Each structure stands twice: as structure tokens, then as C-alpha cells.
Amino acid sequence: MTTTESTHRHVPRMQFAKAAPEVYKAMVALDAAARKDVDPKLAELVKTRASQLNHCAFCIDMHTKDARAAGESEDRLYLLNAWEEAVDLYTEKEQAALALTEAVTVLTDGFVPDEVYERAAKHFEERELAQLIALILTINAWNRIGVTTRLAPGAYKPSGH
């Protein structure tokens, strides 16, 4: 048993929606607003990639299922965690969105590098870029809820796109 397994095994899972219903409803509303006018396949790639970086198994499960429901290919999902080496599978616009997703999610230097922001700004109009940033911020918040409350993957079924 690893240290991670031993720490997670005995921690009770919280039902966040029941424990903080107003916050949960606000998050659902924020999520809907952030997704508005964002291509569903791109949104699911972004959500899946952020969830991979945040180690949120529940969200990875959810968003890969939603991506498939939106018509995403298995190859692109399988190689998403190595998208920089599989550039032929992703458009330049998707690559820019994924680079921005990683920069916003990790914030290792305390800021998003100028070249990453400029790359995204080249492919997205200002309104689209604002929506993309909102989408990235929202999935990061969901990931933190999922990881903290120990949401278990597997039971999620996509409702359709």
C-alpha cells in the first residue's frame, strides 16, 4: 500500500452538494456560464487535461466519457497527457488551449507565461479567450472539490451532447 492509498482509504467521502448546496448550485451555474459558446469537444479536452494534472480521477472519468459522447476520438483521448508529442492529432487552436490549460492549472512560476497567453490570444477572439479562461478556472475548482471530497470514479454516465 502506498502512502496515498493509506491516507485516502479511511477518509469518509463528503457529499459536497448536500453539505454546501448554495456553493454547489453556484458552481453549476458558473460551469454552465463558462461552457457557453465553447466547442463541446474542445471543452472536454480542456477539462480532461486539467483533471489529469490535478489527479482528479472522478473528473477524468466524467470528462473522457463526455468527450466520447461529444464525438471525440479514442486516440486523442489516450494521447492527451502527451499532446505536445502528438501534435498531429490536435489543431493549433487546440494546442494553444491545452498549453493555456496547463499554464493556468499549474501556475508553477506564479503567472501564465506571456508566450502561452499570446499563443492562445492568436487563436481565440477576446470573448472566446475569456470563456476558455473561465472554463479552465471552473474545472480547476471542480477538481479541487472532487479530490478533496474523495469523489470516486466509475458511476458517471454522460447525459448526452
mmCIF file of C-alpha atoms in Angstrom:
data_model
loop_
_atom_site.group_PDB
_atom_site.id
_atom_site.type_symbol
_atom_site.label_atom_id
_atom_site.label_comp_id
_atom_site.label_asym_id
_atom_site.label_seq_id
_atom_site.Cartn_x
_atom_site.Cartn_y
_atom_site.Cartn_z
ATOM 1 C CA MET A 1 0.000 0.000 0.000
ATOM 2 C CA THR A 2 1.347 3.426 -0.948
ATOM 3 C CA THR A 3 1.236 6.486 1.269
ATOM 4 C CA THR A 4 -1.511 7.941 -0.926
ATOM 5 C CA GLU A 5 -3.615 4.800 -0.564
ATOM 6 C CA SER A 6 -3.216 4.742 3.191
ATOM 7 C CA THR A 7 -4.223 8.375 3.540
ATOM 8 C CA HIS A 8 -7.282 8.087 1.313
ATOM 9 C CA ARG A 9 -8.595 4.718 2.419
ATOM 10 C CA HIS A 10 -10.146 5.752 5.745
ATOM 11 C CA VAL A 11 -11.225 9.275 4.924
ATOM 12 C CA PRO A 12 -15.017 9.440 4.659
ATOM 13 C CA ARG A 13 -16.361 10.840 1.408
ATOM 14 C CA MET A 14 -18.286 14.058 1.681
ATOM 15 C CA GLN A 15 -21.461 14.696 -0.272
ATOM 16 C CA PHE A 16 -20.479 18.236 -1.195
ATOM 17 C CA ALA A 17 -23.787 19.084 -2.906
ATOM 18 C CA LYS A 18 -25.685 18.259 0.280
ATOM 19 C CA ALA A 19 -23.153 19.788 2.662
ATOM 20 C CA ALA A 20 -22.861 23.101 0.787
ATOM 21 C CA PRO A 21 -25.893 23.309 -1.533
ATOM 22 C CA GLU A 22 -25.602 27.041 -2.271
ATOM 23 C CA VAL A 23 -21.940 26.732 -3.228
ATOM 24 C CA TYR A 24 -22.715 23.660 -5.336
ATOM 25 C CA LYS A 25 -25.539 25.481 -7.165
ATOM 26 C CA ALA A 26 -23.239 28.460 -7.765
ATOM 27 C CA MET A 27 -20.565 26.124 -9.167
ATOM 28 C CA VAL A 28 -23.098 24.501 -11.510
ATOM 29 C CA ALA A 29 -24.178 27.961 -12.710
ATOM 30 C CA LEU A 30 -20.532 29.037 -13.154
ATOM 31 C CA ASP A 31 -19.815 25.836 -15.079
ATOM 32 C CA ALA A 32 -22.760 26.451 -17.423
ATOM 33 C CA ALA A 33 -21.698 30.068 -17.984
ATOM 34 C CA ALA A 34 -18.070 29.081 -18.615
ATOM 35 C CA ARG A 35 -19.063 26.432 -21.203
ATOM 36 C CA LYS A 36 -21.289 28.835 -23.140
ATOM 37 C CA ASP A 37 -20.229 29.067 -26.785
ATOM 38 C CA VAL A 38 -17.152 26.847 -26.283
ATOM 39 C CA ASP A 39 -16.932 23.931 -28.716
ATOM 40 C CA PRO A 40 -18.003 20.855 -26.670
ATOM 41 C CA LYS A 41 -15.089 18.708 -27.872
ATOM 42 C CA LEU A 42 -12.560 21.418 -27.001
ATOM 43 C CA ALA A 43 -14.237 21.985 -23.635
ATOM 44 C CA GLU A 44 -13.931 18.291 -22.790
ATOM 45 C CA LEU A 45 -10.275 18.171 -23.873
ATOM 46 C CA VAL A 46 -9.529 21.149 -21.626
ATOM 47 C CA LYS A 47 -11.473 19.693 -18.694
ATOM 48 C CA THR A 48 -9.834 16.295 -19.093
ATOM 49 C CA ARG A 49 -6.317 17.748 -19.330
ATOM 50 C CA ALA A 50 -6.761 19.936 -16.233
ATOM 51 C CA SER A 51 -8.207 16.951 -14.385
ATOM 52 C CA GLN A 52 -5.196 14.827 -15.362
ATOM 53 C CA LEU A 53 -2.850 17.484 -13.993
ATOM 54 C CA ASN A 54 -4.874 17.715 -10.773
ATOM 55 C CA HIS A 55 -5.130 13.916 -10.384
ATOM 56 C CA CYS A 56 -8.922 14.084 -10.119
ATOM 57 C CA ALA A 57 -9.991 10.557 -11.063
ATOM 58 C CA PHE A 58 -13.701 11.373 -10.866
ATOM 59 C CA CYS A 59 -13.356 14.311 -13.277
ATOM 60 C CA ILE A 60 -11.077 12.380 -15.657
ATOM 61 C CA ASP A 61 -13.705 9.633 -15.777
ATOM 62 C CA MET A 62 -16.530 12.132 -16.282
ATOM 63 C CA HIS A 63 -14.898 14.261 -18.941
ATOM 64 C CA THR A 64 -13.469 11.422 -21.017
ATOM 65 C CA LYS A 65 -16.986 9.942 -21.101
ATOM 66 C CA ASP A 66 -18.451 13.341 -22.025
ATOM 67 C CA ALA A 67 -15.745 13.778 -24.685
ATOM 68 C CA ARG A 68 -16.671 10.445 -26.262
ATOM 69 C CA ALA A 69 -20.348 11.434 -26.164
ATOM 70 C CA ALA A 70 -19.398 14.665 -27.962
ATOM 71 C CA GLY A 71 -17.681 12.628 -30.700
ATOM 72 C CA GLU A 72 -14.066 12.779 -29.509
ATOM 73 C CA SER A 73 -11.750 10.029 -30.802
ATOM 74 C CA GLU A 74 -10.103 7.420 -28.610
ATOM 75 C CA ASP A 75 -6.635 8.259 -29.972
ATOM 76 C CA ARG A 76 -6.923 11.897 -28.988
ATOM 77 C CA LEU A 77 -8.142 10.981 -25.503
ATOM 78 C CA TYR A 78 -5.438 8.347 -24.991
ATOM 79 C CA LEU A 79 -2.685 10.736 -26.033
ATOM 80 C CA LEU A 80 -3.997 13.854 -24.329
ATOM 81 C CA ASN A 81 -1.480 13.669 -21.497
ATOM 82 C CA ALA A 82 1.269 13.745 -24.168
ATOM 83 C CA TRP A 83 -0.393 16.193 -26.561
ATOM 84 C CA GLU A 84 2.849 18.108 -27.159
ATOM 85 C CA GLU A 85 4.394 14.957 -28.644
ATOM 86 C CA ALA A 86 1.209 14.090 -30.572
ATOM 87 C CA VAL A 87 0.715 17.468 -32.249
ATOM 88 C CA ASP A 88 -0.552 15.938 -35.477
ATOM 89 C CA LEU A 89 -3.690 14.853 -33.625
ATOM 90 C CA TYR A 90 -4.594 18.323 -32.335
ATOM 91 C CA THR A 91 -5.210 21.566 -34.210
ATOM 92 C CA GLU A 92 -3.057 24.605 -33.493
ATOM 93 C CA LYS A 93 -6.057 26.165 -31.752
ATOM 94 C CA GLU A 94 -6.480 23.075 -29.537
ATOM 95 C CA GLN A 95 -2.753 23.049 -28.776
ATOM 96 C CA ALA A 96 -2.952 26.700 -27.734
ATOM 97 C CA ALA A 97 -5.929 25.914 -25.488
ATOM 98 C CA LEU A 98 -4.143 22.940 -23.937
ATOM 99 C CA ALA A 99 -0.986 24.987 -23.314
ATOM 100 C CA LEU A 100 -3.090 27.673 -21.620
ATOM 101 C CA THR A 101 -4.899 24.995 -19.601
ATOM 102 C CA GLU A 102 -1.598 23.647 -18.313
ATOM 103 C CA ALA A 103 -0.215 27.103 -17.520
ATOM 104 C CA VAL A 104 -3.338 28.207 -15.628
ATOM 105 C CA THR A 105 -3.712 24.870 -13.836
ATOM 106 C CA VAL A 106 -0.137 24.552 -12.641
ATOM 107 C CA LEU A 107 0.966 28.198 -12.240
ATOM 108 C CA THR A 108 4.446 26.977 -11.310
ATOM 109 C CA ASP A 109 6.038 30.377 -11.769
ATOM 110 C CA GLY A 110 3.125 32.260 -10.250
ATOM 111 C CA PHE A 111 1.867 33.528 -13.606
ATOM 112 C CA VAL A 112 0.880 32.410 -17.074
ATOM 113 C CA PRO A 113 3.877 32.949 -19.387
ATOM 114 C CA ASP A 114 3.380 35.712 -21.957
ATOM 115 C CA GLU A 115 4.096 33.384 -24.886
ATOM 116 C CA VAL A 116 1.398 30.929 -23.736
ATOM 117 C CA TYR A 117 -1.168 33.709 -23.368
ATOM 118 C CA GLU A 118 -0.185 35.273 -26.712
ATOM 119 C CA ARG A 119 -0.410 31.877 -28.437
ATOM 120 C CA ALA A 120 -3.959 31.434 -27.156
ATOM 121 C CA ALA A 121 -4.896 35.037 -27.996
ATOM 122 C CA LYS A 122 -3.777 34.384 -31.587
ATOM 123 C CA HIS A 123 -6.316 31.555 -31.965
ATOM 124 C CA PHE A 124 -9.248 32.840 -29.899
ATOM 125 C CA GLU A 125 -11.143 36.109 -30.155
ATOM 126 C CA GLU A 126 -11.206 38.047 -26.878
ATOM 127 C CA ARG A 127 -14.672 36.794 -25.895
ATOM 128 C CA GLU A 128 -13.716 33.183 -26.736
ATOM 129 C CA LEU A 129 -10.490 33.534 -24.770
ATOM 130 C CA ALA A 130 -12.383 34.868 -21.767
ATOM 131 C CA GLN A 131 -14.749 31.877 -21.963
ATOM 132 C CA LEU A 132 -11.788 29.493 -22.243
ATOM 133 C CA ILE A 133 -10.124 31.042 -19.180
ATOM 134 C CA ALA A 134 -13.420 30.767 -17.268
ATOM 135 C CA LEU A 135 -13.713 27.116 -18.327
ATOM 136 C CA ILE A 136 -10.176 26.375 -17.097
ATOM 137 C CA LEU A 137 -10.780 28.137 -13.773
ATOM 138 C CA THR A 138 -14.054 26.285 -13.274
ATOM 139 C CA ILE A 139 -12.686 22.799 -13.937
ATOM 140 C CA ASN A 140 -9.809 23.524 -11.575
ATOM 141 C CA ALA A 141 -12.331 24.406 -8.857
ATOM 142 C CA TRP A 142 -14.323 21.219 -9.579
ATOM 143 C CA ASN A 143 -11.092 19.181 -9.476
ATOM 144 C CA ARG A 144 -10.228 20.568 -6.079
ATOM 145 C CA ILE A 145 -13.704 19.733 -4.776
ATOM 146 C CA GLY A 146 -13.501 16.223 -6.252
ATOM 147 C CA VAL A 147 -10.032 15.452 -4.937
ATOM 148 C CA THR A 148 -10.682 16.923 -1.502
ATOM 149 C CA THR A 149 -14.024 15.165 -1.003
ATOM 150 C CA ARG A 150 -12.696 11.877 -2.453
ATOM 151 C CA LEU A 151 -15.210 11.539 -5.280
ATOM 152 C CA ALA A 152 -14.863 8.035 -6.684
ATOM 153 C CA PRO A 153 -14.777 7.468 -10.460
ATOM 154 C CA GLY A 154 -16.840 4.979 -12.382
ATOM 155 C CA ALA A 155 -20.514 5.650 -11.774
ATOM 156 C CA TYR A 156 -20.842 8.738 -14.012
ATOM 157 C CA LYS A 157 -22.933 8.363 -17.174
ATOM 158 C CA PRO A 158 -22.973 11.166 -19.770
ATOM 159 C CA SER A 159 -26.341 12.763 -20.346
ATOM 160 C CA GLY A 160 -25.584 13.439 -23.990
ATOM 161 C CA HIS A 161 -24.489 16.421 -26.019
#
